[in-house]
Amino acid sequence: ASAKAASEKKAQEAKAQIKSNEKKSAQEKKDNVKRAKDVKKSAKKEKEAKKKAKVKAQKEAKKVAKKEKEAKKKVKQEQKKLVKKEKEQQKKADAQVKAEKEKAKAVAAKKNEAEKEKIALEKKAAQKNKEAEQAAEAKQKAKIQEKNTKLAEQRQKEQKAQEKKEADQKVAAKKAAVAEKEKEAAIKAEEKAKAAIQQKKLKQAEENER
């Protein structure tokens, strides 16, 4: 009887164990279902989170791409502006260089012209000086010539005066000699006449005496 009791007890224990195991199994099953549901829920949440993250990432990527595009556009515009500015500056610099070259050319031409003018003026001045010297020389020569001419004329006058004087003296002497001769002849004639008269008187007296 004790063996039977022990066997029943064991059977009851086994039943209880089976029941307990079944309960445990049901609980595990329940837990598993719940876990599976939770996993599913978690997976769904994760999926949604991933989707949200993806959408967010896409939005961010779009924003970044837009920003990059705008930045690139800005950089391009800045580059364009810079290139334009550089071109303008280059153009300005070229124009300045050209203007400076033209200015230098004009200055050189002016300088050259001034040098030519200076040389021409110097030549003119030299020519004038030469002409002045020549004129002064000619004047001096003319003065000397005039002096010489005057001296020659003076000498000629003096010579003529001397010659006239000598001629006049000769004429005077001649006239004096002629006058002297005429005087002598007159005296002789007078004497002769007187002698003749005397002779006549004597002859008359003689005749009267007869």
Coordinates of N, CA and C in Angstrom, one line a residue:
A1 N 0.8 -1.2 0.0 CA 0.0 0.0 0.0 C 0.9 1.2 0.0
S2 N 1.9 1.2 0.7 CA 2.8 2.4 0.7 C 3.5 2.5 -0.6
A3 N 3.7 1.4 -1.3 CA 4.3 1.5 -2.6 C 3.3 2.1 -3.6
K4 N 2.1 1.8 -3.4 CA 1.1 2.3 -4.3 C 0.9 3.8 -4.0
A5 N 1.0 4.1 -2.7 CA 0.9 5.5 -2.3 C 2.0 6.3 -2.9
A6 N 3.2 5.7 -2.8 CA 4.4 6.3 -3.3 C 4.3 6.5 -4.8
S7 N 3.7 5.5 -5.5 CA 3.6 5.5 -6.9 C 2.6 6.6 -7.3
E8 N 1.5 6.7 -6.6 CA 0.5 7.7 -6.9 C 1.0 9.1 -6.7
K9 N 1.8 9.1 -5.6 CA 2.4 10.4 -5.3 C 3.3 10.9 -6.4
K10 N 4.1 9.9 -6.9 CA 5.0 10.1 -8.0 C 4.2 10.5 -9.2
A11 N 3.1 9.8 -9.4 CA 2.3 10.1 -10.6 C 1.7 11.5 -10.5
Q12 N 1.3 11.8 -9.3 CA 0.7 13.2 -9.1 C 1.8 14.2 -9.3
E13 N 3.0 13.9 -8.7 CA 4.1 14.8 -8.9 C 4.4 15.0 -10.4
A14 N 4.4 13.8 -11.1 CA 4.7 13.9 -12.5 C 3.6 14.7 -13.2
K15 N 2.4 14.5 -12.8 CA 1.3 15.2 -13.4 C 1.4 16.7 -13.2
A16 N 1.7 16.9 -11.8 CA 1.9 18.3 -11.4 C 3.1 18.9 -12.2
Q17 N 4.1 18.1 -12.4 CA 5.3 18.6 -13.1 C 4.9 18.9 -14.6
I18 N 4.1 17.9 -15.1 CA 3.6 18.1 -16.5 C 2.8 19.3 -16.7
K19 N 1.9 19.5 -15.6 CA 1.0 20.7 -15.6 C 1.9 21.9 -15.6
S20 N 2.8 21.8 -14.6 CA 3.7 23.0 -14.4 C 4.5 23.2 -15.7
N21 N 5.0 22.2 -16.3 CA 5.7 22.3 -17.6 C 4.9 22.9 -18.7
E22 N 3.6 22.4 -18.7 CA 2.6 22.9 -19.7 C 2.4 24.4 -19.5
K23 N 2.2 24.7 -18.2 CA 1.9 26.1 -17.8 C 3.1 27.0 -18.2
K24 N 4.3 26.3 -17.9 CA 5.6 27.1 -18.2 C 5.7 27.2 -19.7
S25 N 5.3 26.1 -20.4 CA 5.4 26.1 -21.9 C 4.5 27.1 -22.5
A26 N 3.2 27.1 -21.9 CA 2.2 28.1 -22.4 C 2.7 29.5 -22.1
Q27 N 3.3 29.6 -20.9 CA 3.8 31.0 -20.6 C 4.9 31.4 -21.5
E28 N 5.8 30.4 -21.8 CA 6.9 30.6 -22.7 C 6.4 31.0 -24.1
K29 N 5.4 30.2 -24.5 CA 4.7 30.4 -25.8 C 4.2 31.8 -25.9
K30 N 3.4 32.1 -24.7 CA 2.8 33.4 -24.6 C 3.9 34.5 -24.7
D31 N 5.0 34.2 -23.9 CA 6.1 35.2 -23.9 C 6.8 35.3 -25.3
N32 N 6.9 34.1 -25.9 CA 7.5 34.1 -27.2 C 6.7 34.9 -28.2
V33 N 5.3 34.7 -28.1 CA 4.4 35.4 -29.0 C 4.6 36.9 -28.7
K34 N 4.6 37.2 -27.4 CA 4.7 38.6 -27.0 C 6.1 39.2 -27.5
R35 N 7.1 38.3 -27.3 CA 8.5 38.7 -27.8 C 8.5 38.9 -29.3
A36 N 7.8 37.9 -29.9 CA 7.7 38.0 -31.4 C 7.0 39.3 -31.8
K37 N 5.9 39.6 -31.1 CA 5.2 40.8 -31.4 C 6.0 42.0 -31.1
D38 N 6.7 41.9 -29.9 CA 7.6 43.1 -29.6 C 8.7 43.3 -30.6
V39 N 9.3 42.1 -31.1 CA 10.3 42.1 -32.1 C 9.8 42.7 -33.4
K40 N 8.5 42.2 -33.7 CA 7.9 42.8 -34.9 C 7.7 44.3 -34.8
K41 N 7.1 44.6 -33.6 CA 6.9 46.0 -33.3 C 8.2 46.8 -33.4
S42 N 9.2 46.3 -32.7 CA 10.5 46.9 -32.7 C 11.1 47.0 -34.1
A43 N 10.9 45.9 -34.9 CA 11.4 45.9 -36.3 C 10.6 47.0 -37.1
K44 N 9.3 47.1 -36.8 CA 8.5 48.1 -37.5 C 8.9 49.5 -37.2
K45 N 9.2 49.6 -35.8 CA 9.6 50.9 -35.4 C 11.0 51.3 -36.0
E46 N 11.8 50.2 -36.0 CA 13.2 50.4 -36.6 C 13.1 50.7 -38.1
K47 N 12.1 50.1 -38.7 CA 11.9 50.3 -40.2 C 11.4 51.7 -40.4
E48 N 10.5 52.1 -39.5 CA 9.9 53.5 -39.6 C 11.0 54.5 -39.3
A49 N 11.8 54.1 -38.2 CA 12.9 55.0 -37.9 C 13.9 55.1 -39.0
K50 N 14.2 53.9 -39.6 CA 15.1 53.9 -40.7 C 14.6 54.7 -41.9
K51 N 13.2 54.5 -42.1 CA 12.6 55.3 -43.2 C 12.7 56.8 -43.0
K52 N 12.4 57.1 -41.7 CA 12.4 58.5 -41.3 C 13.8 59.1 -41.4
A53 N 14.8 58.2 -40.9 CA 16.2 58.6 -41.0 C 16.6 58.8 -42.5
K54 N 16.1 57.8 -43.3 CA 16.4 57.9 -44.8 C 15.9 59.1 -45.4
V55 N 14.6 59.4 -45.1 CA 13.9 60.6 -45.6 C 14.7 61.9 -45.1
K56 N 15.0 61.8 -43.8 CA 15.8 62.9 -43.2 C 17.1 63.1 -43.9
A57 N 17.8 61.9 -44.1 CA 19.1 61.9 -44.7 C 19.0 62.5 -46.1
Q58 N 17.9 62.0 -46.8 CA 17.7 62.4 -48.2 C 17.4 64.0 -48.2
K59 N 16.6 64.4 -47.2 CA 16.3 65.8 -47.2 C 17.6 66.6 -46.9
E60 N 18.4 66.1 -45.9 CA 19.6 66.7 -45.6 C 20.6 66.7 -46.8
A61 N 20.6 65.5 -47.5 CA 21.5 65.4 -48.7 C 21.0 66.4 -49.7
K62 N 19.7 66.5 -49.9 CA 19.1 67.5 -50.9 C 19.5 68.9 -50.5
K63 N 19.4 69.2 -49.1 CA 19.8 70.5 -48.6 C 21.2 70.8 -48.9
V64 N 22.0 69.8 -48.6 CA 23.5 69.9 -48.8 C 23.8 70.1 -50.3
A65 N 23.1 69.3 -51.1 CA 23.4 69.3 -52.5 C 23.0 70.7 -53.0
K66 N 21.8 71.2 -52.5 CA 21.3 72.6 -52.9 C 22.3 73.6 -52.5
K67 N 22.8 73.5 -51.2 CA 23.8 74.4 -50.7 C 25.0 74.4 -51.5
E68 N 25.5 73.1 -51.8 CA 26.7 72.9 -52.6 C 26.5 73.6 -54.0
K69 N 25.3 73.4 -54.6 CA 25.0 73.9 -55.9 C 25.1 75.4 -55.9
E70 N 24.4 76.0 -54.8 CA 24.4 77.4 -54.6 C 25.8 78.0 -54.4
A71 N 26.6 77.2 -53.6 CA 27.9 77.6 -53.3 C 28.8 77.6 -54.6
K72 N 28.6 76.5 -55.4 CA 29.3 76.4 -56.7 C 28.9 77.5 -57.6
K73 N 27.6 77.8 -57.6 CA 27.0 78.9 -58.4 C 27.7 80.2 -58.0
K74 N 27.7 80.4 -56.7 CA 28.3 81.6 -56.1 C 29.8 81.7 -56.5
V75 N 30.5 80.6 -56.3 CA 31.9 80.5 -56.6 C 32.1 80.9 -58.1
K76 N 31.2 80.3 -59.0 CA 31.3 80.5 -60.4 C 31.1 82.0 -60.7
Q77 N 30.0 82.5 -60.1 CA 29.7 84.0 -60.2 C 30.9 84.8 -59.8
E78 N 31.5 84.5 -58.6 CA 32.6 85.2 -58.1 C 33.8 85.1 -59.0
Q79 N 34.0 83.9 -59.5 CA 35.1 83.7 -60.5 C 34.9 84.5 -61.8
K80 N 33.6 84.5 -62.2 CA 33.2 85.3 -63.4 C 33.5 86.8 -63.1
K81 N 33.1 87.2 -61.9 CA 33.3 88.6 -61.5 C 34.8 88.9 -61.5
L82 N 35.5 88.0 -60.9 CA 37.0 88.1 -60.7 C 37.6 88.2 -62.1
V83 N 37.2 87.3 -63.0 CA 37.8 87.2 -64.4 C 37.5 88.6 -65.1
K84 N 36.2 89.0 -64.9 CA 35.8 90.3 -65.5 C 36.6 91.4 -65.0
K85 N 36.7 91.4 -63.6 CA 37.5 92.5 -63.0 C 39.0 92.5 -63.4
E86 N 39.5 91.2 -63.5 CA 40.9 91.1 -64.0 C 41.1 91.6 -65.4
K87 N 40.1 91.2 -66.2 CA 40.1 91.6 -67.6 C 40.0 93.1 -67.7
E88 N 39.1 93.7 -66.9 CA 39.0 95.2 -66.9 C 40.2 95.9 -66.4
Q89 N 40.8 95.3 -65.3 CA 42.1 95.8 -64.8 C 43.2 95.7 -65.8
Q90 N 43.2 94.5 -66.5 CA 44.2 94.3 -67.6 C 44.0 95.3 -68.7
K91 N 42.7 95.5 -69.1 CA 42.4 96.5 -70.1 C 42.8 97.9 -69.7
K92 N 42.5 98.2 -68.4 CA 42.9 99.5 -67.9 C 44.4 99.7 -67.9
A93 N 45.1 98.6 -67.5 CA 46.6 98.6 -67.4 C 47.2 98.8 -68.8
D94 N 46.6 98.0 -69.8 CA 47.0 98.1 -71.2 C 46.8 99.5 -71.7
A95 N 45.6 100.1 -71.4 CA 45.3 101.4 -71.8 C 46.3 102.4 -71.2
Q96 N 46.6 102.2 -69.9 CA 47.5 103.1 -69.2 C 48.9 103.0 -69.9
V97 N 49.3 101.7 -70.1 CA 50.7 101.5 -70.8 C 50.7 102.2 -72.1
K98 N 49.6 102.0 -72.9 CA 49.5 102.6 -74.2 C 49.5 104.1 -74.1
A99 N 48.8 104.6 -73.2 CA 48.7 106.1 -73.0 C 50.1 106.6 -72.6
E100 N 50.8 105.8 -71.7 CA 52.1 106.2 -71.3 C 53.1 106.2 -72.4
K101 N 53.0 105.1 -73.3 CA 53.8 105.0 -74.5 C 53.6 106.2 -75.4
E102 N 52.3 106.5 -75.6 CA 51.9 107.6 -76.5 C 52.5 108.9 -75.9
K103 N 52.3 109.1 -74.6 CA 52.8 110.3 -73.9 C 54.4 110.4 -74.1
A104 N 55.0 109.2 -73.9 CA 56.5 109.2 -74.0 C 56.9 109.5 -75.4
K105 N 56.1 108.9 -76.4 CA 56.3 109.2 -77.8 C 56.2 110.7 -78.1
A106 N 55.1 111.2 -77.6 CA 54.8 112.7 -77.8 C 55.9 113.5 -77.2
V107 N 56.3 113.1 -76.0 CA 57.4 113.9 -75.3 C 58.7 113.8 -76.1
A108 N 59.0 112.6 -76.6 CA 60.2 112.4 -77.4 C 60.1 113.2 -78.7
A109 N 58.9 113.2 -79.3 CA 58.8 113.9 -80.5 C 58.9 115.4 -80.3
K110 N 58.3 115.9 -79.1 CA 58.4 117.3 -78.7 C 59.9 117.7 -78.5
K111 N 60.6 116.7 -77.7 CA 62.0 117.0 -77.4 C 62.8 117.0 -78.7
N112 N 62.5 116.1 -79.6 CA 63.2 116.1 -80.9 C 63.0 117.4 -81.7
E113 N 61.7 117.8 -81.6 CA 61.3 119.0 -82.3 C 62.0 120.2 -81.7
A114 N 62.0 120.2 -80.4 CA 62.7 121.3 -79.6 C 64.2 121.3 -79.9
E115 N 64.8 120.1 -80.0 CA 66.2 120.0 -80.3 C 66.5 120.5 -81.7
K116 N 65.6 120.1 -82.7 CA 65.7 120.6 -84.0 C 65.6 122.1 -84.1
E117 N 64.6 122.6 -83.4 CA 64.4 124.1 -83.3 C 65.6 124.8 -82.7
K118 N 66.1 124.1 -81.6 CA 67.3 124.7 -81.0 C 68.5 124.8 -81.9
I119 N 68.7 123.6 -82.7 CA 69.8 123.6 -83.6 C 69.6 124.6 -84.7
A120 N 68.3 124.7 -85.2 CA 68.0 125.7 -86.2 C 68.2 127.1 -85.7
L121 N 67.8 127.4 -84.5 CA 68.0 128.7 -83.9 C 69.5 129.0 -83.7
E122 N 70.2 127.9 -83.2 CA 71.7 128.1 -83.1 C 72.3 128.4 -84.4
K123 N 71.9 127.7 -85.5 CA 72.4 127.9 -86.8 C 72.1 129.3 -87.3
K124 N 70.8 129.7 -87.0 CA 70.4 131.0 -87.4 C 71.2 132.1 -86.7
A125 N 71.4 131.9 -85.3 CA 72.2 132.8 -84.5 C 73.6 132.9 -85.0
A126 N 74.2 131.7 -85.3 CA 75.5 131.6 -85.8 C 75.6 132.4 -87.2
Q127 N 74.6 132.1 -88.0 CA 74.6 132.8 -89.3 C 74.5 134.3 -89.1
K128 N 73.6 134.7 -88.2 CA 73.4 136.2 -87.9 C 74.7 136.8 -87.4
N129 N 75.4 136.0 -86.4 CA 76.7 136.5 -85.9 C 77.7 136.6 -87.0
K130 N 77.7 135.6 -87.9 CA 78.6 135.6 -89.0 C 78.4 136.8 -89.9
E131 N 77.0 137.0 -90.2 CA 76.6 138.2 -91.0 C 77.0 139.5 -90.3
A132 N 76.8 139.5 -89.0 CA 77.1 140.7 -88.2 C 78.6 141.0 -88.3
E133 N 79.4 139.9 -88.1 CA 80.8 140.0 -88.2 C 81.2 140.5 -89.6
Q134 N 80.6 139.9 -90.6 CA 80.9 140.2 -92.0 C 80.5 141.7 -92.2
A135 N 79.3 142.1 -91.7 CA 78.9 143.5 -91.8 C 79.8 144.4 -91.1
A136 N 80.2 144.0 -89.9 CA 81.2 144.9 -89.1 C 82.5 145.0 -89.9
E137 N 82.9 143.8 -90.4 CA 84.2 143.8 -91.2 C 84.0 144.7 -92.4
A138 N 82.9 144.5 -93.1 CA 82.6 145.3 -94.3 C 82.6 146.8 -94.0
K139 N 81.9 147.1 -92.8 CA 81.8 148.5 -92.3 C 83.2 149.1 -92.1
Q140 N 84.0 148.2 -91.4 CA 85.4 148.6 -91.0 C 86.2 148.9 -92.3
K141 N 86.0 147.9 -93.2 CA 86.7 148.1 -94.5 C 86.3 149.3 -95.2
A142 N 84.9 149.5 -95.2 CA 84.3 150.7 -95.9 C 84.9 152.0 -95.2
K143 N 84.9 151.9 -93.8 CA 85.5 153.1 -93.1 C 86.9 153.4 -93.5
I144 N 87.7 152.3 -93.5 CA 89.1 152.4 -93.9 C 89.2 152.9 -95.4
Q145 N 88.3 152.4 -96.2 CA 88.3 152.7 -97.6 C 88.0 154.2 -97.7
E146 N 86.9 154.6 -96.9 CA 86.5 156.0 -96.9 C 87.6 156.9 -96.5
K147 N 88.3 156.5 -95.4 CA 89.4 157.3 -94.8 C 90.5 157.4 -95.9
N148 N 90.8 156.2 -96.5 CA 91.8 156.2 -97.5 C 91.4 157.1 -98.7
T149 N 90.1 157.0 -99.1 CA 89.6 157.8 -100.2 C 89.7 159.3 -99.8
K150 N 89.3 159.6 -98.6 CA 89.4 161.0 -98.1 C 90.8 161.5 -98.1
L151 N 91.7 160.6 -97.6 CA 93.1 161.0 -97.6 C 93.7 161.2 -99.0
A152 N 93.3 160.3 -99.9 CA 93.7 160.4 -101.3 C 93.2 161.7 -101.9
E153 N 91.9 162.0 -101.6 CA 91.2 163.2 -102.1 C 92.0 164.4 -101.5
Q154 N 92.3 164.3 -100.2 CA 93.0 165.4 -99.5 C 94.3 165.7 -100.2
R155 N 95.0 164.5 -100.4 CA 96.3 164.6 -101.0 C 96.2 165.1 -102.4
Q156 N 95.2 164.7 -103.2 CA 94.9 165.1 -104.5 C 94.7 166.6 -104.5
K157 N 93.8 167.0 -103.6 CA 93.5 168.5 -103.4 C 94.7 169.3 -103.2
E158 N 95.5 168.7 -102.1 CA 96.7 169.4 -101.8 C 97.7 169.5 -103.0
Q159 N 97.7 168.3 -103.7 CA 98.6 168.3 -104.9 C 98.2 169.3 -105.9
K160 N 96.8 169.3 -106.1 CA 96.3 170.2 -107.1 C 96.5 171.7 -106.7
A161 N 96.3 171.9 -105.4 CA 96.5 173.3 -104.9 C 98.0 173.7 -105.1
Q162 N 98.9 172.6 -104.7 CA 100.3 172.9 -104.9 C 100.6 173.2 -106.4
E163 N 100.0 172.3 -107.2 CA 100.3 172.5 -108.7 C 99.8 173.8 -109.2
K164 N 98.5 174.2 -108.7 CA 97.9 175.4 -109.0 C 98.8 176.6 -108.6
K165 N 99.2 176.4 -107.3 CA 100.1 177.5 -106.7 C 101.4 177.6 -107.6
E166 N 101.9 176.5 -107.9 CA 103.2 176.5 -108.7 C 102.9 177.1 -110.1
A167 N 101.7 176.7 -110.7 CA 101.4 177.2 -112.0 C 101.1 178.7 -111.9
D168 N 100.4 179.1 -110.8 CA 100.1 180.5 -110.6 C 101.4 181.3 -110.5
Q169 N 102.3 180.6 -109.7 CA 103.6 181.3 -109.5 C 104.3 181.5 -110.8
K170 N 104.2 180.4 -111.6 CA 104.9 180.4 -112.9 C 104.3 181.5 -113.8
V171 N 102.9 181.5 -113.8 CA 102.2 182.5 -114.6 C 102.6 183.9 -114.1
A172 N 102.6 184.0 -112.8 CA 102.9 185.3 -112.2 C 104.3 185.8 -112.6
A173 N 105.2 184.8 -112.5 CA 106.6 185.0 -112.8 C 106.7 185.4 -114.3
K174 N 106.0 184.6 -115.1 CA 106.0 184.9 -116.5 C 105.4 186.3 -116.8
K175 N 104.3 186.6 -116.1 CA 103.7 187.9 -116.3 C 104.6 189.0 -115.8
A176 N 105.3 188.7 -114.7 CA 106.2 189.7 -114.2 C 107.4 189.9 -115.2
A177 N 107.8 188.8 -115.7 CA 108.9 188.8 -116.7 C 108.5 189.6 -117.9
V178 N 107.3 189.3 -118.4 CA 106.7 190.0 -119.6 C 106.6 191.5 -119.3
A179 N 106.1 191.7 -118.1 CA 105.9 193.1 -117.7 C 107.2 193.8 -117.6
E180 N 108.2 193.1 -117.1 CA 109.5 193.7 -116.9 C 110.1 194.0 -118.3
K181 N 109.9 193.0 -119.2 CA 110.3 193.2 -120.6 C 109.6 194.3 -121.3
E182 N 108.3 194.3 -121.0 CA 107.5 195.4 -121.6 C 107.9 196.7 -121.1
K183 N 108.2 196.7 -119.8 CA 108.7 198.0 -119.1 C 110.0 198.5 -119.7
E184 N 110.9 197.4 -119.8 CA 112.2 197.7 -120.4 C 112.0 198.2 -121.8
A185 N 111.2 197.6 -122.6 CA 111.0 197.9 -124.0 C 110.4 199.3 -124.1
A186 N 109.4 199.6 -123.1 CA 108.8 200.9 -123.1 C 109.8 202.0 -122.7
I187 N 110.7 201.7 -121.7 CA 111.7 202.6 -121.3 C 112.6 202.8 -122.5
K188 N 113.0 201.7 -123.2 CA 113.9 201.8 -124.3 C 113.2 202.6 -125.4
A189 N 112.0 202.4 -125.6 CA 111.2 203.1 -126.7 C 111.1 204.6 -126.3
E190 N 110.8 204.8 -125.0 CA 110.8 206.1 -124.5 C 112.1 206.8 -124.8
E191 N 113.1 206.1 -124.3 CA 114.5 206.6 -124.5 C 114.8 206.9 -126.0
K192 N 114.4 205.9 -126.7 CA 114.6 206.0 -128.2 C 113.8 207.2 -128.7
A193 N 112.6 207.4 -128.3 CA 111.7 208.5 -128.7 C 112.4 209.8 -128.3
K194 N 112.8 209.8 -127.0 CA 113.4 211.0 -126.4 C 114.6 211.3 -127.2
A195 N 115.4 210.3 -127.5 CA 116.7 210.4 -128.3 C 116.3 211.0 -129.7
A196 N 115.3 210.4 -130.3 CA 114.9 210.9 -131.6 C 114.4 212.3 -131.6
I197 N 113.7 212.6 -130.5 CA 113.2 214.0 -130.4 C 114.4 214.9 -130.2
Q198 N 115.3 214.4 -129.3 CA 116.5 215.2 -129.1 C 117.3 215.4 -130.4
Q199 N 117.3 214.3 -131.1 CA 118.0 214.3 -132.4 C 117.3 215.2 -133.4
K200 N 116.1 215.2 -133.3 CA 115.2 216.1 -134.2 C 115.5 217.5 -133.8
K201 N 115.4 217.7 -132.5 CA 115.7 219.1 -132.0 C 117.0 219.6 -132.4
L202 N 118.0 218.7 -132.3 CA 119.4 219.1 -132.6 C 119.5 219.4 -134.1
K203 N 118.8 218.5 -134.8 CA 118.8 218.7 -136.3 C 118.1 220.0 -136.6
Q204 N 117.0 220.3 -136.0 CA 116.2 221.5 -136.2 C 117.1 222.7 -135.8
A205 N 117.8 222.6 -134.7 CA 118.6 223.7 -134.3 C 119.8 224.0 -135.2
E206 N 120.3 222.8 -135.7 CA 121.4 222.9 -136.7 C 120.8 223.6 -137.9
E207 N 119.7 223.2 -138.3 CA 119.1 223.8 -139.5 C 118.8 225.3 -139.3
N208 N 118.3 225.6 -138.1 CA 118.0 226.9 -137.7 C 119.3 227.8 -137.7
E209 N 120.3 227.1 -137.3 CA 121.6 227.8 -137.2 C 122.1 228.1 -138.6
R210 N 121.8 227.4 -139.6 CA 122.2 227.5 -140.9 C 121.4 228.6 -141.5

